[in-house]
One Martini backbone bead per residue (centre of mass of N, CA, C, O) as a GRO file, in nm:
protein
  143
    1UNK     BB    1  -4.070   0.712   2.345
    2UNK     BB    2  -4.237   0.581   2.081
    3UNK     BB    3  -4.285   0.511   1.784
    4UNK     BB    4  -4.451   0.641   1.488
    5UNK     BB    5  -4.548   0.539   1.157
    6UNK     BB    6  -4.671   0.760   0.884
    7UNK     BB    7  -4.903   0.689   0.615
    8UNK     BB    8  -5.002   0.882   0.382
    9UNK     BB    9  -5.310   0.807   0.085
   10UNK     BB   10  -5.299   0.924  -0.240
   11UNK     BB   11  -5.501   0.854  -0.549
   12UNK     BB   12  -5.472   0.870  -0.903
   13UNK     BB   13  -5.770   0.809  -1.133
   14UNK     BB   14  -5.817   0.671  -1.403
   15UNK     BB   15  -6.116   0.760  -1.546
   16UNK     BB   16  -6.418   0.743  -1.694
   17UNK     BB   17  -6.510   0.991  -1.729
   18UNK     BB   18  -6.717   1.048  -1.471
   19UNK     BB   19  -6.687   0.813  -1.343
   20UNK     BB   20  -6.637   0.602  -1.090
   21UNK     BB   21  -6.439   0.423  -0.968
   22UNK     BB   22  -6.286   0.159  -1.114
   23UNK     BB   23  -6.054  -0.169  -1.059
   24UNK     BB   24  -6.103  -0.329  -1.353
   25UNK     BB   25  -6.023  -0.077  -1.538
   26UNK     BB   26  -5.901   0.177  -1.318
   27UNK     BB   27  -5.580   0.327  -1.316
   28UNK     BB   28  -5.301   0.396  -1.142
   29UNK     BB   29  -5.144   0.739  -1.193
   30UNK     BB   30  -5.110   0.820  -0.877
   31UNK     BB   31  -4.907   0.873  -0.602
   32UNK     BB   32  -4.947   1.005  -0.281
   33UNK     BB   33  -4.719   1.031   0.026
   34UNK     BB   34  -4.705   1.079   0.343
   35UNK     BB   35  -4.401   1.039   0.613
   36UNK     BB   36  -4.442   1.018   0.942
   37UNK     BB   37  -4.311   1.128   1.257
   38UNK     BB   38  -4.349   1.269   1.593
   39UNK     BB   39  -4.148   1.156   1.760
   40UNK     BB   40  -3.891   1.217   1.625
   41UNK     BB   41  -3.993   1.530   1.582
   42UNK     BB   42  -3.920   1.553   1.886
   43UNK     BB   43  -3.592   1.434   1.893
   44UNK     BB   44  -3.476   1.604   1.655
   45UNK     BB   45  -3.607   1.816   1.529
   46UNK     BB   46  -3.397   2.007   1.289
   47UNK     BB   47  -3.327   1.690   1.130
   48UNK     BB   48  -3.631   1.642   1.087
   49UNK     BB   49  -3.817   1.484   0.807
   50UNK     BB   50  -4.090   1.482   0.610
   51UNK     BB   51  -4.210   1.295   0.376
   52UNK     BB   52  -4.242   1.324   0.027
   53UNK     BB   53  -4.442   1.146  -0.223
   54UNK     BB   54  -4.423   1.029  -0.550
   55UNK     BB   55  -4.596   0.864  -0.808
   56UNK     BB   56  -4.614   0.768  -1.097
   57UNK     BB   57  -4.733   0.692  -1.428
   58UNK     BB   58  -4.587   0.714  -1.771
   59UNK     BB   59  -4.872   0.607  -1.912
   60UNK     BB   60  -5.051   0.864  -1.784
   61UNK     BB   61  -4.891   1.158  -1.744
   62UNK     BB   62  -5.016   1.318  -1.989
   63UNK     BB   63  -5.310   1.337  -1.731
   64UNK     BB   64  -5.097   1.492  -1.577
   65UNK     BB   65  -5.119   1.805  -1.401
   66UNK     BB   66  -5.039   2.023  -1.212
   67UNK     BB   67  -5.283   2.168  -1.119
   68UNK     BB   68  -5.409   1.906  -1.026
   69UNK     BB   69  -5.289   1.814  -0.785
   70UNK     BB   70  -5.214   2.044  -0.578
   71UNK     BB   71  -4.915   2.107  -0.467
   72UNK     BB   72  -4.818   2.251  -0.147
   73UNK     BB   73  -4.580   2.051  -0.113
   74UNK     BB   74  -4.284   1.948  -0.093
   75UNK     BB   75  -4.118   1.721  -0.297
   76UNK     BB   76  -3.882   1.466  -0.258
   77UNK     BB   77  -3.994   1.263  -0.422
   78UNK     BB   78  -3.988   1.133  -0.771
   79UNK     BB   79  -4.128   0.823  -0.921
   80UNK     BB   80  -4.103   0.685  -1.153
   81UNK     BB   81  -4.306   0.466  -1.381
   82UNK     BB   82  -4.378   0.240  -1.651
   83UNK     BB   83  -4.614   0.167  -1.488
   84UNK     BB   84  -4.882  -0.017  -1.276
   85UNK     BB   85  -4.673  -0.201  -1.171
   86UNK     BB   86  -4.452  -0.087  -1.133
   87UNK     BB   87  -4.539   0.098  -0.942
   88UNK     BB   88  -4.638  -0.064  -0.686
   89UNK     BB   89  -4.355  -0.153  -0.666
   90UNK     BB   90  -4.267   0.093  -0.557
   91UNK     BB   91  -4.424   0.093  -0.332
   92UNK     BB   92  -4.337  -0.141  -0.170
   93UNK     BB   93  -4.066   0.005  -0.117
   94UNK     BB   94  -4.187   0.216   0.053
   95UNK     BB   95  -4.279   0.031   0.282
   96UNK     BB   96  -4.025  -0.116   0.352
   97UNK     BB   97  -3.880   0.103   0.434
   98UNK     BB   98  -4.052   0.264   0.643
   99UNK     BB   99  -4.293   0.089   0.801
  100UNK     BB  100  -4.560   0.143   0.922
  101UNK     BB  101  -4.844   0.165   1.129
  102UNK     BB  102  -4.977   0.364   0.976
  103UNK     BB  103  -5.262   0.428   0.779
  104UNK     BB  104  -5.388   0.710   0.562
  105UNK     BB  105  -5.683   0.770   0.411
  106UNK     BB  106  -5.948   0.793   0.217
  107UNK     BB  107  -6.132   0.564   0.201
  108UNK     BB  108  -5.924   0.348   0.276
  109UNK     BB  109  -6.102   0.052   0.215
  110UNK     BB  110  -6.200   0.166  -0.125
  111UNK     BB  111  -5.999   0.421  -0.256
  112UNK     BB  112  -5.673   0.322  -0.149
  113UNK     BB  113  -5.596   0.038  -0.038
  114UNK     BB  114  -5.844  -0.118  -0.140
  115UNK     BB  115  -5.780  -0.067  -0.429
  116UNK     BB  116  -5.514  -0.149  -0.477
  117UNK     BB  117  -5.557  -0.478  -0.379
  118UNK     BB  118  -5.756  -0.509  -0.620
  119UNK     BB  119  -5.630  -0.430  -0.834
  120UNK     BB  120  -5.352  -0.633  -0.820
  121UNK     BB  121  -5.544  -0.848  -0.834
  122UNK     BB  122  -5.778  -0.844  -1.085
  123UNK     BB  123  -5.571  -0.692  -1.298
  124UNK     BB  124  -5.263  -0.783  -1.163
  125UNK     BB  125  -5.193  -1.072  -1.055
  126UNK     BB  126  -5.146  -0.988  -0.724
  127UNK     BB  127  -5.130  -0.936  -0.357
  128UNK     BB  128  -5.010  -0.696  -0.234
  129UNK     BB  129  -5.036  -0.754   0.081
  130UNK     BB  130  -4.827  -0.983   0.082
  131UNK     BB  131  -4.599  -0.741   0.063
  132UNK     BB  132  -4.668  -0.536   0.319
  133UNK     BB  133  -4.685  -0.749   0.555
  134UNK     BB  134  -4.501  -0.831   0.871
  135UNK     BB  135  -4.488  -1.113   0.801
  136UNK     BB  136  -4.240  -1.358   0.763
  137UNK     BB  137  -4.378  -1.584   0.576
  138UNK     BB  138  -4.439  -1.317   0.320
  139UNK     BB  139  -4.174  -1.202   0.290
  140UNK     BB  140  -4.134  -1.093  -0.038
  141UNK     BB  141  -3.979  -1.083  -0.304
  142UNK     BB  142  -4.052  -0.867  -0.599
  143UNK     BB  143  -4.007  -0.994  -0.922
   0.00000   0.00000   0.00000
């Protein structure tokens, strides 16, 4: 049986008021990520763990609050960062260690991997998917 890792990814964005994100202006203030192997999930049985990750952004963690999160499943890892390019980096070193196969989130190409491409791209300078794709010609230490 192959295996195939599975990455879920949900981002919280401060907008402005009521307004729709806009990835120009509005800053990514939180991911959630759920990590999982069903493959694994079943090689290992008792000893396999489906990983949940949260990464903050401490510039904006002020306005997220535990009730608006919704998290109804244990975080394993709760990640700060000083803002949101270090978010960013630390998002990639976590593609990096697991590696997916898959990615799945809300409007994927335009609310989550989308959203992430073009804010890294347009507002903080510097190319997201050419650290997180899976070419060695690409695969480069980011910072």
């Amino acid at each position: 049986m192959s295996s195939c890792t599975v990455l879920a990814l949900e981002l919280h964005i401060q907008t402005r008021q009521s307004y729709a994100p806009n990835w120009l202006s509005d800053p990514i203030a939180a991911v959630f990520l759920t990590i999982d192997n069903p493959c694994a999930q079943l090689s290992l049985a008792s000893t396999y763990k489906k990983v949940n990750i949260l990464l903050i952004n401490s510039e904006l963690s002020r306005h997220i609050s535990e009730p608006m999160l919704g998290i109804r499943n244990e975080v394993h890892h709760c990640i700060l960062a000083r803002d949101e390019y270090d978010l960013l980096a630390k998002l990639i070193d976590v593609f990096r260690e697991h590696d997916p196969d898959v990615i799945l989130g809300w409007e994927t190409e335009i609310l989550s991997i989308g959203y992430i491409c073009k804010r890294a791209e347009f507002a903080l300078g510097f190319k997201f998917r050419e650290y997180i794709q899976r070419e060695a010609k690409t695969f480069k230490p980011f910072n």
